[in-house]
PDB file of C-alpha atoms in Angstrom:
ATOM      1  CA  MET Y   1      92.656 110.369 115.018  1.00 83.00           C
ATOM      2  CA  ILE Y   2      92.352 114.146 114.659  1.00 84.00           C
ATOM      3  CA  ASP Y   3      94.996 114.658 117.322  1.00 84.00           C
ATOM      4  CA  GLU Y   4      97.293 112.215 115.519  1.00 87.00           C
ATOM      5  CA  ILE Y   5      96.888 114.096 112.244  1.00 89.00           C
ATOM      6  CA  ARG Y   6      97.453 117.421 113.980  1.00 88.00           C
ATOM      7  CA  GLY Y   7     100.569 115.993 115.570  1.00 87.00           C
ATOM      8  CA  ALA Y   8     101.913 114.917 112.177  1.00 89.00           C
ATOM      9  CA  TYR Y   9     101.331 118.347 110.636  1.00 92.00           C
ATOM     10  CA  SER Y  10     102.729 120.133 113.685  1.00 89.00           C
ATOM     11  CA  PHE Y  11     105.910 118.065 113.707  1.00 88.00           C
ATOM     12  CA  LEU Y  12     106.611 118.026 109.970  1.00 93.00           C
ATOM     13  CA  THR Y  13     105.515 121.523 108.938  1.00 93.00           C
ATOM     14  CA  ILE Y  14     105.509 125.101 110.187  1.00 92.00           C
ATOM     15  CA  LEU Y  15     101.707 125.076 110.469  1.00 89.00           C
ATOM     16  CA  PRO Y  16     100.558 126.080 114.003  1.00 83.00           C
ATOM     17  CA  VAL Y  17      98.063 123.241 114.402  1.00 79.00           C
ATOM     18  CA  GLY Y  18      99.011 121.677 117.727  1.00 66.00           C
ATOM     19  CA  SER Y  19     101.712 120.378 120.019  1.00 59.00           C
ATOM     20  CA  ARG Y  20     104.819 118.699 118.606  1.00 53.00           C
ATOM     21  CA  THR Y  21     105.054 116.138 121.404  1.00 52.00           C
ATOM     22  CA  SER Y  22     102.474 114.095 123.282  1.00 56.00           C
ATOM     23  CA  ARG Y  23     102.002 110.677 124.778  1.00 58.00           C
ATOM     24  CA  ASP Y  24     102.124 107.917 122.152  1.00 65.00           C
ATOM     25  CA  ALA Y  25     103.278 110.492 119.624  1.00 75.00           C
ATOM     26  CA  GLY Y  26     104.381 107.663 117.361  1.00 82.00           C
ATOM     27  CA  LYS Y  27     100.759 107.153 116.340  1.00 86.00           C
ATOM     28  CA  SER Y  28     101.068 110.302 114.230  1.00 90.00           C
ATOM     29  CA  PHE Y  29     103.466 108.417 111.930  1.00 93.00           C
ATOM     30  CA  ALA Y  30     100.399 106.892 110.290  1.00 94.00           C
ATOM     31  CA  TRP Y  31      99.546 110.267 108.797  1.00 95.00           C
ATOM     32  CA  PHE Y  32     102.997 111.405 107.654  1.00 96.00           C
ATOM     33  CA  PRO Y  33     102.095 110.708 103.993  1.00 97.00           C
ATOM     34  CA  LEU Y  34      99.117 113.075 104.341  1.00 96.00           C
ATOM     35  CA  VAL Y  35     101.582 115.795 105.247  1.00 96.00           C
ATOM     36  CA  GLY Y  36     103.556 114.844 102.157  1.00 97.00           C
ATOM     37  CA  LEU Y  37     100.442 115.200 100.027  1.00 96.00           C
ATOM     38  CA  PHE Y  38      99.777 118.644 101.479  1.00 96.00           C
ATOM     39  CA  ILE Y  39     103.326 119.794 100.767  1.00 97.00           C
ATOM     40  CA  GLY Y  40     103.128 118.321  97.270  1.00 96.00           C
ATOM     41  CA  ALA Y  41      99.858 120.163  96.626  1.00 96.00           C
ATOM     42  CA  CYS Y  42     101.502 123.431  97.675  1.00 97.00           C
ATOM     43  CA  LEU Y  43     104.366 122.761  95.270  1.00 97.00           C
ATOM     44  CA  LEU Y  44     101.855 122.157  92.485  1.00 96.00           C
ATOM     45  CA  ALA Y  45     100.198 125.480  93.296  1.00 96.00           C
ATOM     46  CA  VAL Y  46     103.516 127.335  93.122  1.00 96.00           C
ATOM     47  CA  ALA Y  47     104.266 125.723  89.755  1.00 96.00           C
ATOM     48  CA  ALA Y  48     100.823 126.676  88.454  1.00 94.00           C
ATOM     49  CA  ILE Y  49     100.890 130.353  89.449  1.00 96.00           C
ATOM     50  CA  SER Y  50     104.572 131.163  88.903  1.00 94.00           C
ATOM     51  CA  PRO Y  51     105.056 133.846  86.211  1.00 94.00           C
ATOM     52  CA  PHE Y  52     108.734 132.987  85.784  1.00 93.00           C
ATOM     53  CA  ASP Y  53     110.667 130.689  83.488  1.00 94.00           C
ATOM     54  CA  ARG Y  54     111.367 127.041  84.307  1.00 93.00           C
ATOM     55  CA  GLU Y  55     114.575 127.618  86.282  1.00 94.00           C
ATOM     56  CA  LEU Y  56     113.230 130.416  88.476  1.00 96.00           C
ATOM     57  CA  THR Y  57     110.019 128.485  89.026  1.00 96.00           C
ATOM     58  CA  ALA Y  58     112.059 125.475  90.149  1.00 96.00           C
ATOM     59  CA  ALA Y  59     113.870 127.738  92.617  1.00 97.00           C
ATOM     60  CA  LEU Y  60     110.557 129.053  94.003  1.00 97.00           C
ATOM     61  CA  ILE Y  61     109.243 125.495  94.339  1.00 97.00           C
ATOM     62  CA  LEU Y  62     112.352 124.463  96.256  1.00 97.00           C
ATOM     63  CA  ILE Y  63     112.084 127.486  98.551  1.00 97.00           C
ATOM     64  CA  CYS Y  64     108.456 126.651  99.283  1.00 96.00           C
ATOM     65  CA  TRP Y  65     109.443 123.029  99.944  1.00 97.00           C
ATOM     66  CA  VAL Y  66     112.113 124.033 102.473  1.00 96.00           C
ATOM     67  CA  VAL Y  67     110.014 126.679 104.228  1.00 96.00           C
ATOM     68  CA  LEU Y  68     106.933 124.481 104.650  1.00 95.00           C
ATOM     69  CA  SER Y  69     108.975 121.829 106.449  1.00 94.00           C
ATOM     70  CA  GLY Y  70     110.799 124.402 108.543  1.00 93.00           C
ATOM     71  CA  GLY Y  71     114.124 123.036 107.346  1.00 92.00           C
ATOM     72  CA  LEU Y  72     113.596 120.105 109.715  1.00 91.00           C
ATOM     73  CA  HIS Y  73     114.781 117.365 107.381  1.00 94.00           C
ATOM     74  CA  LEU Y  74     117.602 119.467 105.957  1.00 95.00           C
ATOM     75  CA  ASP Y  75     118.917 119.949 109.476  1.00 94.00           C
ATOM     76  CA  GLY Y  76     118.816 116.198 110.031  1.00 94.00           C
ATOM     77  CA  PHE Y  77     120.502 115.578 106.687  1.00 96.00           C
ATOM     78  CA  ALA Y  78     123.337 117.990 107.490  1.00 95.00           C
ATOM     79  CA  ASP Y  79     123.886 116.514 110.958  1.00 94.00           C
ATOM     80  CA  SER Y  80     123.842 113.016 109.455  1.00 95.00           C
ATOM     81  CA  CYS Y  81     126.474 113.992 106.890  1.00 95.00           C
ATOM     82  CA  ASP Y  82     128.723 115.361 109.623  1.00 93.00           C
ATOM     83  CA  GLY Y  83     128.327 112.324 111.855  1.00 92.00           C
ATOM     84  CA  LEU Y  84     128.093 109.445 109.419  1.00 93.00           C
ATOM     85  CA  LEU Y  85     130.743 110.551 106.939  1.00 92.00           C
ATOM     86  CA  GLY Y  86     133.343 111.496 109.522  1.00 82.00           C
ATOM     87  CA  HIS Y  87     135.760 109.284 111.441  1.00 83.00           C
ATOM     88  CA  GLY Y  88     135.334 107.773 114.885  1.00 83.00           C
ATOM     89  CA  GLU Y  89     133.366 105.265 116.905  1.00 89.00           C
ATOM     90  CA  ALA Y  90     129.576 105.181 117.163  1.00 89.00           C
ATOM     91  CA  GLN Y  91     129.414 107.313 120.318  1.00 90.00           C
ATOM     92  CA  LYS Y  92     131.603 109.985 118.738  1.00 91.00           C
ATOM     93  CA  ARG Y  93     129.366 110.034 115.680  1.00 92.00           C
ATOM     94  CA  LEU Y  94     126.284 110.429 117.865  1.00 90.00           C
ATOM     95  CA  ALA Y  95     127.951 113.292 119.733  1.00 89.00           C
ATOM     96  CA  ILE Y  96     128.830 115.030 116.450  1.00 91.00           C
ATOM     97  CA  MET Y  97     125.235 114.690 115.259  1.00 90.00           C
ATOM     98  CA  ARG Y  98     123.977 116.263 118.494  1.00 88.00           C
ATOM     99  CA  ASP Y  99     126.292 119.260 118.055  1.00 86.00           C
ATOM    100  CA  PRO Y 100     124.246 122.206 116.682  1.00 85.00           C
ATOM    101  CA  GLY Y 101     127.209 123.442 114.646  1.00 87.00           C
ATOM    102  CA  LEU Y 102     127.547 122.802 110.918  1.00 89.00           C
ATOM    103  CA  GLY Y 103     130.634 120.908 109.782  1.00 89.00           C
ATOM    104  CA  THR Y 104     132.325 120.545 106.414  1.00 91.00           C
ATOM    105  CA  TRP Y 105     130.455 117.393 105.436  1.00 94.00           C
ATOM    106  CA  GLY Y 106     127.144 118.917 106.459  1.00 94.00           C
ATOM    107  CA  ALA Y 107     127.720 122.132 104.508  1.00 95.00           C
ATOM    108  CA  ALA Y 108     128.890 120.280 101.404  1.00 96.00           C
ATOM    109  CA  GLY Y 109     126.007 117.837 101.650  1.00 96.00           C
ATOM    110  CA  LEU Y 110     123.410 120.607 101.894  1.00 96.00           C
ATOM    111  CA  VAL Y 111     124.807 122.475  98.893  1.00 97.00           C
ATOM    112  CA  LEU Y 112     124.926 119.358  96.737  1.00 97.00           C
ATOM    113  CA  LEU Y 113     121.487 118.184  97.843  1.00 97.00           C
ATOM    114  CA  LEU Y 114     119.744 121.510  97.192  1.00 97.00           C
ATOM    115  CA  LEU Y 115     121.544 122.065  93.907  1.00 97.00           C
ATOM    116  CA  THR Y 116     120.594 118.617  92.632  1.00 97.00           C
ATOM    117  CA  LYS Y 117     116.999 119.039  93.781  1.00 97.00           C
ATOM    118  CA  TRP Y 118     116.727 122.390  92.020  1.00 97.00           C
ATOM    119  CA  LEU Y 119     118.027 120.963  88.756  1.00 96.00           C
ATOM    120  CA  ALA Y 120     115.810 117.885  89.042  1.00 96.00           C
ATOM    121  CA  ILE Y 121     112.678 119.941  89.741  1.00 96.00           C
ATOM    122  CA  GLY Y 122     113.299 121.939  86.587  1.00 93.00           C
ATOM    123  CA  ALA Y 123     113.636 118.759  84.523  1.00 92.00           C
ATOM    124  CA  ILE Y 124     110.371 116.997  85.418  1.00 92.00           C
ATOM    125  CA  ASP Y 125     106.689 117.457  84.725  1.00 91.00           C
ATOM    126  CA  PRO Y 126     105.393 119.807  87.480  1.00 91.00           C
ATOM    127  CA  ALA Y 127     102.239 117.681  87.728  1.00 91.00           C
ATOM    128  CA  LEU Y 128     104.350 114.983  89.415  1.00 93.00           C
ATOM    129  CA  LEU Y 129     105.630 117.218  92.206  1.00 95.00           C
ATOM    130  CA  ILE Y 130     103.073 115.768  94.580  1.00 95.00           C
ATOM    131  CA  LEU Y 131     104.972 112.459  94.701  1.00 96.00           C
ATOM    132  CA  PRO Y 132     108.442 113.179  96.202  1.00 97.00           C
ATOM    133  CA  PRO Y 133     107.173 114.691  99.500  1.00 97.00           C
ATOM    134  CA  LEU Y 134     104.762 111.759  99.821  1.00 97.00           C
ATOM    135  CA  PHE Y 135     107.458 109.113  99.386  1.00 97.00           C
ATOM    136  CA  GLY Y 136     109.946 110.974 101.570  1.00 97.00           C
ATOM    137  CA  ARG Y 137     107.638 110.994 104.565  1.00 97.00           C
ATOM    138  CA  TRP Y 138     106.565 107.394 104.069  1.00 97.00           C
ATOM    139  CA  ALA Y 139     110.246 106.408 103.970  1.00 97.00           C
ATOM    140  CA  MET Y 140     110.658 107.937 107.432  1.00 96.00           C
ATOM    141  CA  VAL Y 141     107.808 105.791 108.743  1.00 96.00           C
ATOM    142  CA  LEU Y 142     109.389 102.650 107.316  1.00 96.00           C
ATOM    143  CA  ALA Y 143     112.837 103.488 108.705  1.00 95.00           C
ATOM    144  CA  ALA Y 144     111.522 104.379 112.169  1.00 93.00           C
ATOM    145  CA  TYR Y 145     109.500 101.159 112.311  1.00 93.00           C
ATOM    146  CA  HIS Y 146     112.158  98.839 110.884  1.00 92.00           C
ATOM    147  CA  PHE Y 147     115.277 100.026 112.745  1.00 93.00           C
ATOM    148  CA  PRO Y 148     115.771 100.499 116.511  1.00 91.00           C
ATOM    149  CA  TYR Y 149     116.563 103.909 117.971  1.00 90.00           C
ATOM    150  CA  ALA Y 150     120.237 104.602 118.666  1.00 85.00           C
ATOM    151  CA  ARG Y 151     119.727 106.781 121.753  1.00 74.00           C
ATOM    152  CA  GLU Y 152     117.774 106.336 124.947  1.00 69.00           C
ATOM    153  CA  LYS Y 153     116.436 109.886 124.720  1.00 65.00           C
ATOM    154  CA  GLY Y 154     115.763 112.389 121.972  1.00 59.00           C
ATOM    155  CA  ILE Y 155     112.910 113.820 119.927  1.00 61.00           C
ATOM    156  CA  GLY Y 156     113.074 110.819 117.630  1.00 59.00           C
ATOM    157  CA  ALA Y 157     112.686 108.490 120.612  1.00 63.00           C
ATOM    158  CA  VAL Y 158     109.643 110.432 121.806  1.00 65.00           C
ATOM    159  CA  PHE Y 159     107.992 110.216 118.408  1.00 66.00           C
ATOM    160  CA  ARG Y 160     108.594 106.472 118.141  1.00 73.00           C
ATOM    161  CA  GLU Y 161     106.429 105.814 121.228  1.00 76.00           C
ATOM    162  CA  GLY Y 162     103.211 104.332 119.909  1.00 78.00           C
ATOM    163  CA  LEU Y 163     104.651 103.507 116.479  1.00 87.00           C
ATOM    164  CA  GLY Y 164     103.622 100.003 115.422  1.00 90.00           C
ATOM    165  CA  PRO Y 165     102.361  97.884 112.526  1.00 92.00           C
ATOM    166  CA  ARG Y 166      99.074  99.814 112.404  1.00 93.00           C
ATOM    167  CA  GLN Y 167     100.860 103.093 111.679  1.00 93.00           C
ATOM    168  CA  LEU Y 168     103.004 101.519 108.967  1.00 95.00           C
ATOM    169  CA  LEU Y 169      99.920  99.916 107.413  1.00 96.00           C
ATOM    170  CA  ILE Y 170      97.856 103.125 107.374  1.00 96.00           C
ATOM    171  CA  SER Y 171     100.707 105.148 105.913  1.00 96.00           C
ATOM    172  CA  SER Y 172     101.310 102.491 103.270  1.00 97.00           C
ATOM    173  CA  VAL Y 173      97.626 102.388 102.298  1.00 97.00           C
ATOM    174  CA  ILE Y 174      97.632 106.167 101.801  1.00 96.00           C
ATOM    175  CA  VAL Y 175     100.719 105.925  99.616  1.00 97.00           C
ATOM    176  CA  GLY Y 176      99.326 102.911  97.764  1.00 96.00           C
ATOM    177  CA  ILE Y 177      96.197 104.814  96.722  1.00 96.00           C
ATOM    178  CA  VAL Y 178      98.272 107.650  95.282  1.00 95.00           C
ATOM    179  CA  VAL Y 179     100.771 105.274  93.672  1.00 95.00           C
ATOM    180  CA  PHE Y 180      97.948 103.390  91.952  1.00 94.00           C
ATOM    181  CA  HIS Y 181      96.504 106.661  90.619  1.00 91.00           C
ATOM    182  CA  TYR Y 182      99.844 107.804  89.197  1.00 90.00           C
ATOM    183  CA  SER Y 183     101.168 104.330  88.299  1.00 88.00           C
ATOM    184  CA  ALA Y 184     104.268 105.224  90.305  1.00 91.00           C
ATOM    185  CA  PHE Y 185     105.217 101.795  91.632  1.00 94.00           C
ATOM    186  CA  PHE Y 186     108.824 102.184  90.476  1.00 93.00           C
ATOM    187  CA  LEU Y 187     109.201 105.385  92.496  1.00 94.00           C
ATOM    188  CA  TRP Y 188     107.697 103.721  95.572  1.00 96.00           C
ATOM    189  CA  LEU Y 189     110.259 100.944  95.191  1.00 96.00           C
ATOM    190  CA  LEU Y 190     113.025 103.538  95.000  1.00 95.00           C
ATOM    191  CA  ALA Y 191     111.848 105.121  98.266  1.00 96.00           C
ATOM    192  CA  LEU Y 192     111.729 101.700  99.920  1.00 97.00           C
ATOM    193  CA  LEU Y 193     115.254 100.846  98.765  1.00 97.00           C
ATOM    194  CA  VAL Y 194     116.634 104.195  99.935  1.00 96.00           C
ATOM    195  CA  ALA Y 195     115.001 103.858 103.354  1.00 97.00           C
ATOM    196  CA  LEU Y 196     116.334 100.340 103.902  1.00 97.00           C
ATOM    197  CA  ALA Y 197     119.778 100.870 102.351  1.00 97.00           C
ATOM    198  CA  VAL Y 198     120.523 104.191 104.062  1.00 97.00           C
ATOM    199  CA  GLY Y 199     118.966 102.966 107.296  1.00 96.00           C
ATOM    200  CA  ARG Y 200     121.076  99.813 107.327  1.00 96.00           C
ATOM    201  CA  TRP Y 201     124.277 101.689 106.502  1.00 96.00           C
ATOM    202  CA  ALA Y 202     123.621 104.375 109.106  1.00 95.00           C
ATOM    203  CA  SER Y 203     122.725 101.854 111.799  1.00 95.00           C
ATOM    204  CA  THR Y 204     126.076 100.106 111.345  1.00 94.00           C
ATOM    205  CA  ARG Y 205     127.818 103.467 111.799  1.00 93.00           C
ATOM    206  CA  LEU Y 206     125.801 104.346 114.904  1.00 92.00           C
ATOM    207  CA  GLY Y 207     126.045 101.113 116.840  1.00 90.00           C
ATOM    208  CA  GLY Y 208     122.913  99.371 115.608  1.00 88.00           C
ATOM    209  CA  GLY Y 209     120.204 102.029 115.451  1.00 91.00           C
ATOM    210  CA  LEU Y 210     119.060 105.306 113.919  1.00 93.00           C
ATOM    211  CA  THR Y 211     118.338 108.803 115.215  1.00 92.00           C
ATOM    212  CA  GLY Y 212     115.872 111.523 114.330  1.00 90.00           C
ATOM    213  CA  ASP Y 213     118.575 113.156 112.209  1.00 93.00           C
ATOM    214  CA  VAL Y 214     118.866 110.012 110.107  1.00 95.00           C
ATOM    215  CA  TYR Y 215     115.087 109.960 109.651  1.00 95.00           C
ATOM    216  CA  GLY Y 216     115.397 113.450 108.166  1.00 95.00           C
ATOM    217  CA  ALA Y 217     118.266 112.365 105.934  1.00 97.00           C
ATOM    218  CA  ILE Y 218     116.236 109.400 104.698  1.00 97.00           C
ATOM    219  CA  CYS Y 219     113.343 111.723 103.878  1.00 97.00           C
ATOM    220  CA  GLU Y 220     115.592 114.054 101.886  1.00 97.00           C
ATOM    221  CA  LEU Y 221     117.372 111.250 100.043  1.00 97.00           C
ATOM    222  CA  SER Y 222     114.102 109.499  99.224  1.00 97.00           C
ATOM    223  CA  GLU Y 223     112.719 112.730  97.790  1.00 97.00           C
ATOM    224  CA  LEU Y 224     115.884 113.176  95.746  1.00 97.00           C
ATOM    225  CA  ALA Y 225     115.757 109.585  94.488  1.00 96.00           C
ATOM    226  CA  CYS Y 226     112.139 110.129  93.450  1.00 96.00           C
ATOM    227  CA  LEU Y 227     112.995 113.331  91.580  1.00 96.00           C
ATOM    228  CA  LEU Y 228     115.901 111.661  89.795  1.00 95.00           C
ATOM    229  CA  GLY Y 229     113.774 108.627  88.996  1.00 94.00           C
ATOM    230  CA  MET Y 230     111.111 110.816  87.445  1.00 93.00           C
ATOM    231  CA  GLY Y 231     113.798 112.588  85.444  1.00 86.00           C
ATOM    232  CA  VAL Y 232     114.974 109.276  84.025  1.00 86.00           C
ATOM    233  CA  ILE Y 233     111.443 108.079  83.222  1.00 77.00           C
ATOM    234  CA  HIS Y 234     110.443 111.294  81.471  1.00 68.00           C
ATOM    235  CA  ALA Y 235     113.781 112.052  79.827  1.00 58.00           C
TER     236      ALA Y 235
END
């Protein structure tokens, strides 16, 4: 179990706690929400110690959020925008998403995503910042479990080896405990809907499956949906 947890933290954060890949790496999916809780706790700490006004504090929180994850999910989101929103057949889309370059859709998507996140962070109660990273990483588990992989090889394919009902159950129990404490069932439902809706749409564009880039996009969009949902609830 310790190795699985280390694998989750190593893959999803910049923390030097272990190898990113190993046999049956998919077992680490069970602990993705724990990584989300850690990131959320760091965001809470930034909010608590920031000497700046609300807008600058929101910017610092967003910077911390991006740095802790190493930009991993943002990279996947940008690649997904380039591939999924462009024209062409499934194989062309997959080739575009593998290209390390940043296209117009990817650049525009990143700007809009980060801008909206910054504004949303500044509009909510900082005490709730622990929730979006939690739901975002659980949404990746759900998407990886529910949809097949679109490629035969890739880092996403490696990390799906060993992923099964047990990992989805453990991750859901972790989220359920937090959701019960915060009475955040509506936000959990939002994350579920985003994971399934985006996953289904993306799979039709990619020939029936998802990639690691789409997992990252689902994480980012689930976090954004959670932030926006909290903004509506506490408006």
